[in-house]
């Protein structure tokens, strides 16, 4: 597990930039470029969400005992984000530019709202609960190591 919260925020920005570039490519009629960018966006998004769901969230839940709180909400939103990203990519792949752009518009709203919650609520909680352990050499509880 990466040990710093700032990299999660940085990944939000990188995903936003890829999605913005894909949207611009669609608007410019560059379908092939848009598909490449949407695939890169999806890959990065899925890696980011997977890291949160498999590393950060379980470590937080283990330390706090909260399994029905903010991490549950974020997992639900992750599913919605994945679905909308798949809709955008599917529409673009089918050459349905207007449908792809509409899905990207919705996805942008979902991501913006989601990222604000993570960056202003959940990430500070993760930092408070896991920060000292994540910064040190001891295991943070989010893995199966013996450290």
PDB file of N, CA and C in Angstrom, residues 11-64:
ATOM      1  N   UNK A  11      -3.840  11.433  -8.085  1.00  0.00           N
ATOM      2  CA  UNK A  11      -4.492  10.528  -9.031  1.00  0.00           C
ATOM      3  C   UNK A  11      -5.872  11.044  -9.434  1.00  0.00           C
ATOM      4  N   UNK A  12      -6.572  11.675  -8.525  1.00  0.00           N
ATOM      5  CA  UNK A  12      -7.857  12.300  -8.893  1.00  0.00           C
ATOM      6  C   UNK A  12      -7.630  13.298 -10.023  1.00  0.00           C
ATOM      7  N   UNK A  13      -6.625  14.139  -9.865  1.00  0.00           N
ATOM      8  CA  UNK A  13      -6.346  15.172 -10.872  1.00  0.00           C
ATOM      9  C   UNK A  13      -5.933  14.559 -12.210  1.00  0.00           C
ATOM     10  N   UNK A  14      -5.129  13.504 -12.145  1.00  0.00           N
ATOM     11  CA  UNK A  14      -4.697  12.834 -13.377  1.00  0.00           C
ATOM     12  C   UNK A  14      -5.879  12.202 -14.102  1.00  0.00           C
ATOM     13  N   UNK A  15      -6.781  11.571 -13.362  1.00  0.00           N
ATOM     14  CA  UNK A  15      -7.986  10.996 -13.965  1.00  0.00           C
ATOM     15  C   UNK A  15      -8.847  12.091 -14.587  1.00  0.00           C
ATOM     16  N   UNK A  16      -9.020  13.186 -13.846  1.00  0.00           N
ATOM     17  CA  UNK A  16      -9.815  14.310 -14.368  1.00  0.00           C
ATOM     18  C   UNK A  16      -9.233  14.820 -15.681  1.00  0.00           C
ATOM     19  N   UNK A  17      -7.919  14.940 -15.741  1.00  0.00           N
ATOM     20  CA  UNK A  17      -7.259  15.451 -16.946  1.00  0.00           C
ATOM     21  C   UNK A  17      -7.448  14.504 -18.130  1.00  0.00           C
ATOM     22  N   UNK A  18      -7.307  13.204 -17.905  1.00  0.00           N
ATOM     23  CA  UNK A  18      -7.513  12.240 -18.985  1.00  0.00           C
ATOM     24  C   UNK A  18      -8.950  12.288 -19.499  1.00  0.00           C
ATOM     25  N   UNK A  19      -9.899  12.380 -18.592  1.00  0.00           N
ATOM     26  CA  UNK A  19     -11.305  12.438 -19.000  1.00  0.00           C
ATOM     27  C   UNK A  19     -11.591  13.725 -19.767  1.00  0.00           C
ATOM     28  N   UNK A  20     -11.016  14.823 -19.319  1.00  0.00           N
ATOM     29  CA  UNK A  20     -11.179  16.102 -20.017  1.00  0.00           C
ATOM     30  C   UNK A  20     -10.600  16.027 -21.435  1.00  0.00           C
ATOM     31  N   UNK A  21      -9.433  15.425 -21.556  1.00  0.00           N
ATOM     32  CA  UNK A  21      -8.817  15.280 -22.874  1.00  0.00           C
ATOM     33  C   UNK A  21      -9.642  14.377 -23.785  1.00  0.00           C
ATOM     34  N   UNK A  22     -10.231  13.314 -23.228  1.00  0.00           N
ATOM     35  CA  UNK A  22     -11.094  12.431 -24.019  1.00  0.00           C
ATOM     36  C   UNK A  22     -12.336  13.180 -24.484  1.00  0.00           C
ATOM     37  N   UNK A  23     -12.901  13.981 -23.602  1.00  0.00           N
ATOM     38  CA  UNK A  23     -14.070  14.776 -23.959  1.00  0.00           C
ATOM     39  C   UNK A  23     -13.728  15.760 -25.082  1.00  0.00           C
ATOM     40  N   UNK A  24     -12.593  16.411 -24.971  1.00  0.00           N
ATOM     41  CA  UNK A  24     -12.165  17.337 -26.026  1.00  0.00           C
ATOM     42  C   UNK A  24     -11.971  16.619 -27.355  1.00  0.00           C
ATOM     43  N   UNK A  25     -11.382  15.429 -27.303  1.00  0.00           N
ATOM     44  CA  UNK A  25     -11.173  14.661 -28.529  1.00  0.00           C
ATOM     45  C   UNK A  25     -12.513  14.305 -29.177  1.00  0.00           C
ATOM     46  N   UNK A  26     -13.478  13.914 -28.370  1.00  0.00           N
ATOM     47  CA  UNK A  26     -14.812  13.619 -28.910  1.00  0.00           C
ATOM     48  C   UNK A  26     -15.437  14.855 -29.532  1.00  0.00           C
ATOM     49  N   UNK A  27     -15.321  15.973 -28.832  1.00  0.00           N
ATOM     50  CA  UNK A  27     -15.864  17.227 -29.360  1.00  0.00           C
ATOM     51  C   UNK A  27     -15.194  17.645 -30.663  1.00  0.00           C
ATOM     52  N   UNK A  28     -13.932  17.256 -30.835  1.00  0.00           N
ATOM     53  CA  UNK A  28     -13.179  17.594 -32.051  1.00  0.00           C
ATOM     54  C   UNK A  28     -13.332  16.538 -33.145  1.00  0.00           C
ATOM     55  N   UNK A  29     -14.163  15.510 -32.893  1.00  0.00           N
ATOM     56  CA  UNK A  29     -14.375  14.470 -33.887  1.00  0.00           C
ATOM     57  C   UNK A  29     -13.234  13.472 -33.992  1.00  0.00           C
ATOM     58  N   UNK A  30     -12.378  13.422 -33.004  1.00  0.00           N
ATOM     59  CA  UNK A  30     -11.228  12.510 -33.004  1.00  0.00           C
ATOM     60  C   UNK A  30     -11.570  11.263 -32.190  1.00  0.00           C
ATOM     61  N   UNK A  31     -12.389  10.413 -32.773  1.00  0.00           N
ATOM     62  CA  UNK A  31     -12.909   9.246 -32.062  1.00  0.00           C
ATOM     63  C   UNK A  31     -11.807   8.285 -31.629  1.00  0.00           C
ATOM     64  N   UNK A  32     -10.840   8.035 -32.492  1.00  0.00           N
ATOM     65  CA  UNK A  32      -9.759   7.102 -32.146  1.00  0.00           C
ATOM     66  C   UNK A  32      -8.971   7.609 -30.950  1.00  0.00           C
ATOM     67  N   UNK A  33      -8.623   8.897 -30.965  1.00  0.00           N
ATOM     68  CA  UNK A  33      -7.892   9.493 -29.842  1.00  0.00           C
ATOM     69  C   UNK A  33      -8.744   9.460 -28.574  1.00  0.00           C
ATOM     70  N   UNK A  34     -10.033   9.721 -28.708  1.00  0.00           N
ATOM     71  CA  UNK A  34     -10.926   9.689 -27.550  1.00  0.00           C
ATOM     72  C   UNK A  34     -10.962   8.295 -26.930  1.00  0.00           C
ATOM     73  N   UNK A  35     -11.001   7.269 -27.765  1.00  0.00           N
ATOM     74  CA  UNK A  35     -11.017   5.894 -27.253  1.00  0.00           C
ATOM     75  C   UNK A  35      -9.731   5.558 -26.514  1.00  0.00           C
ATOM     76  N   UNK A  36      -8.607   5.978 -27.061  1.00  0.00           N
ATOM     77  CA  UNK A  36      -7.317   5.747 -26.394  1.00  0.00           C
ATOM     78  C   UNK A  36      -7.321   6.420 -25.022  1.00  0.00           C
ATOM     79  N   UNK A  37      -7.763   7.664 -24.985  1.00  0.00           N
ATOM     80  CA  UNK A  37      -7.789   8.412 -23.723  1.00  0.00           C
ATOM     81  C   UNK A  37      -8.790   7.828 -22.735  1.00  0.00           C
ATOM     82  N   UNK A  38      -9.949   7.402 -23.218  1.00  0.00           N
ATOM     83  CA  UNK A  38     -10.931   6.779 -22.327  1.00  0.00           C
ATOM     84  C   UNK A  38     -10.397   5.474 -21.751  1.00  0.00           C
ATOM     85  N   UNK A  39      -9.652   4.716 -22.549  1.00  0.00           N
ATOM     86  CA  UNK A  39      -9.047   3.485 -22.035  1.00  0.00           C
ATOM     87  C   UNK A  39      -7.992   3.788 -20.977  1.00  0.00           C
ATOM     88  N   UNK A  40      -7.170   4.799 -21.217  1.00  0.00           N
ATOM     89  CA  UNK A  40      -6.164   5.202 -20.223  1.00  0.00           C
ATOM     90  C   UNK A  40      -6.848   5.693 -18.945  1.00  0.00           C
ATOM     91  N   UNK A  41      -7.903   6.484 -19.119  1.00  0.00           N
ATOM     92  CA  UNK A  41      -8.677   6.957 -17.970  1.00  0.00           C
ATOM     93  C   UNK A  41      -9.230   5.774 -17.178  1.00  0.00           C
ATOM     94  N   UNK A  42      -9.860   4.831 -17.865  1.00  0.00           N
ATOM     95  CA  UNK A  42     -10.460   3.675 -17.182  1.00  0.00           C
ATOM     96  C   UNK A  42      -9.413   2.859 -16.445  1.00  0.00           C
ATOM     97  N   UNK A  43      -8.262   2.651 -17.068  1.00  0.00           N
ATOM     98  CA  UNK A  43      -7.186   1.900 -16.413  1.00  0.00           C
ATOM     99  C   UNK A  43      -6.732   2.600 -15.137  1.00  0.00           C
ATOM    100  N   UNK A  44      -6.488   3.900 -15.236  1.00  0.00           N
ATOM    101  CA  UNK A  44      -6.029   4.651 -14.063  1.00  0.00           C
ATOM    102  C   UNK A  44      -7.109   4.698 -12.995  1.00  0.00           C
ATOM    103  N   UNK A  45      -8.337   4.960 -13.403  1.00  0.00           N
ATOM    104  CA  UNK A  45      -9.445   5.014 -12.458  1.00  0.00           C
ATOM    105  C   UNK A  45      -9.582   3.686 -11.715  1.00  0.00           C
ATOM    106  N   UNK A  46      -9.556   2.589 -12.457  1.00  0.00           N
ATOM    107  CA  UNK A  46      -9.725   1.280 -11.821  1.00  0.00           C
ATOM    108  C   UNK A  46      -8.584   0.949 -10.869  1.00  0.00           C
ATOM    109  N   UNK A  47      -7.351   1.303 -11.230  1.00  0.00           N
ATOM    110  CA  UNK A  47      -6.220   1.092 -10.308  1.00  0.00           C
ATOM    111  C   UNK A  47      -6.422   1.912  -9.024  1.00  0.00           C
ATOM    112  N   UNK A  48      -6.839   3.159  -9.190  1.00  0.00           N
ATOM    113  CA  UNK A  48      -7.046   4.040  -8.045  1.00  0.00           C
ATOM    114  C   UNK A  48      -8.155   3.496  -7.133  1.00  0.00           C
ATOM    115  N   UNK A  49      -9.291   3.154  -7.713  1.00  0.00           N
ATOM    116  CA  UNK A  49     -10.408   2.653  -6.914  1.00  0.00           C
ATOM    117  C   UNK A  49     -10.051   1.340  -6.240  1.00  0.00           C
ATOM    118  N   UNK A  50      -9.332   0.498  -6.957  1.00  0.00           N
ATOM    119  CA  UNK A  50      -8.919  -0.787  -6.394  1.00  0.00           C
ATOM    120  C   UNK A  50      -7.980  -0.577  -5.202  1.00  0.00           C
ATOM    121  N   UNK A  51      -7.057   0.359  -5.322  1.00  0.00           N
ATOM    122  CA  UNK A  51      -6.156   0.637  -4.202  1.00  0.00           C
ATOM    123  C   UNK A  51      -6.943   1.095  -2.978  1.00  0.00           C
ATOM    124  N   UNK A  52      -7.892   1.991  -3.186  1.00  0.00           N
ATOM    125  CA  UNK A  52      -8.710   2.443  -2.062  1.00  0.00           C
ATOM    126  C   UNK A  52      -9.484   1.285  -1.446  1.00  0.00           C
ATOM    127  N   UNK A  53     -10.141   0.496  -2.288  1.00  0.00           N
ATOM    128  CA  UNK A  53     -11.026  -0.568  -1.802  1.00  0.00           C
ATOM    129  C   UNK A  53     -10.281  -1.756  -1.209  1.00  0.00           C
ATOM    130  N   UNK A  54      -9.083  -2.030  -1.698  1.00  0.00           N
ATOM    131  CA  UNK A  54      -8.372  -3.216  -1.229  1.00  0.00           C
ATOM    132  C   UNK A  54      -7.295  -2.910  -0.188  1.00  0.00           C
ATOM    133  N   UNK A  55      -6.831  -1.671  -0.142  1.00  0.00           N
ATOM    134  CA  UNK A  55      -5.768  -1.324   0.802  1.00  0.00           C
ATOM    135  C   UNK A  55      -6.241  -0.344   1.874  1.00  0.00           C
ATOM    136  N   UNK A  56      -6.575   0.872   1.428  1.00  0.00           N
ATOM    137  CA  UNK A  56      -6.896   1.944   2.369  1.00  0.00           C
ATOM    138  C   UNK A  56      -8.159   1.667   3.174  1.00  0.00           C
ATOM    139  N   UNK A  57      -9.255   1.320   2.502  1.00  0.00           N
ATOM    140  CA  UNK A  57     -10.519   1.143   3.207  1.00  0.00           C
ATOM    141  C   UNK A  57     -10.451   0.007   4.230  1.00  0.00           C
ATOM    142  N   UNK A  58      -9.942  -1.176   3.863  1.00  0.00           N
ATOM    143  CA  UNK A  58      -9.866  -2.241   4.866  1.00  0.00           C
ATOM    144  C   UNK A  58      -8.972  -1.875   6.059  1.00  0.00           C
ATOM    145  N   UNK A  59      -7.869  -1.169   5.802  1.00  0.00           N
ATOM    146  CA  UNK A  59      -6.999  -0.764   6.911  1.00  0.00           C
ATOM    147  C   UNK A  59      -7.736   0.188   7.840  1.00  0.00           C
ATOM    148  N   UNK A  60      -8.465   1.136   7.263  1.00  0.00           N
ATOM    149  CA  UNK A  60      -9.261   2.082   8.052  1.00  0.00           C
ATOM    150  C   UNK A  60     -10.333   1.344   8.844  1.00  0.00           C
ATOM    151  N   UNK A  61     -11.042   0.442   8.183  1.00  0.00           N
ATOM    152  CA  UNK A  61     -12.115  -0.302   8.846  1.00  0.00           C
ATOM    153  C   UNK A  61     -11.579  -1.173   9.978  1.00  0.00           C
ATOM    154  N   UNK A  62     -10.409  -1.748   9.764  1.00  0.00           N
ATOM    155  CA  UNK A  62      -9.795  -2.588  10.804  1.00  0.00           C
ATOM    156  C   UNK A  62      -9.451  -1.747  12.031  1.00  0.00           C
ATOM    157  N   UNK A  63      -8.912  -0.557  11.806  1.00  0.00           N
ATOM    158  CA  UNK A  63      -8.518   0.305  12.919  1.00  0.00           C
ATOM    159  C   UNK A  63      -9.709   0.912  13.648  1.00  0.00           C
ATOM    160  N   UNK A  64     -10.758   1.250  12.922  1.00  0.00           N
ATOM    161  CA  UNK A  64     -11.892   1.958  13.527  1.00  0.00           C
ATOM    162  C   UNK A  64     -13.077   1.067  13.853  1.00  0.00           C
TER     163      UNK A  64
END
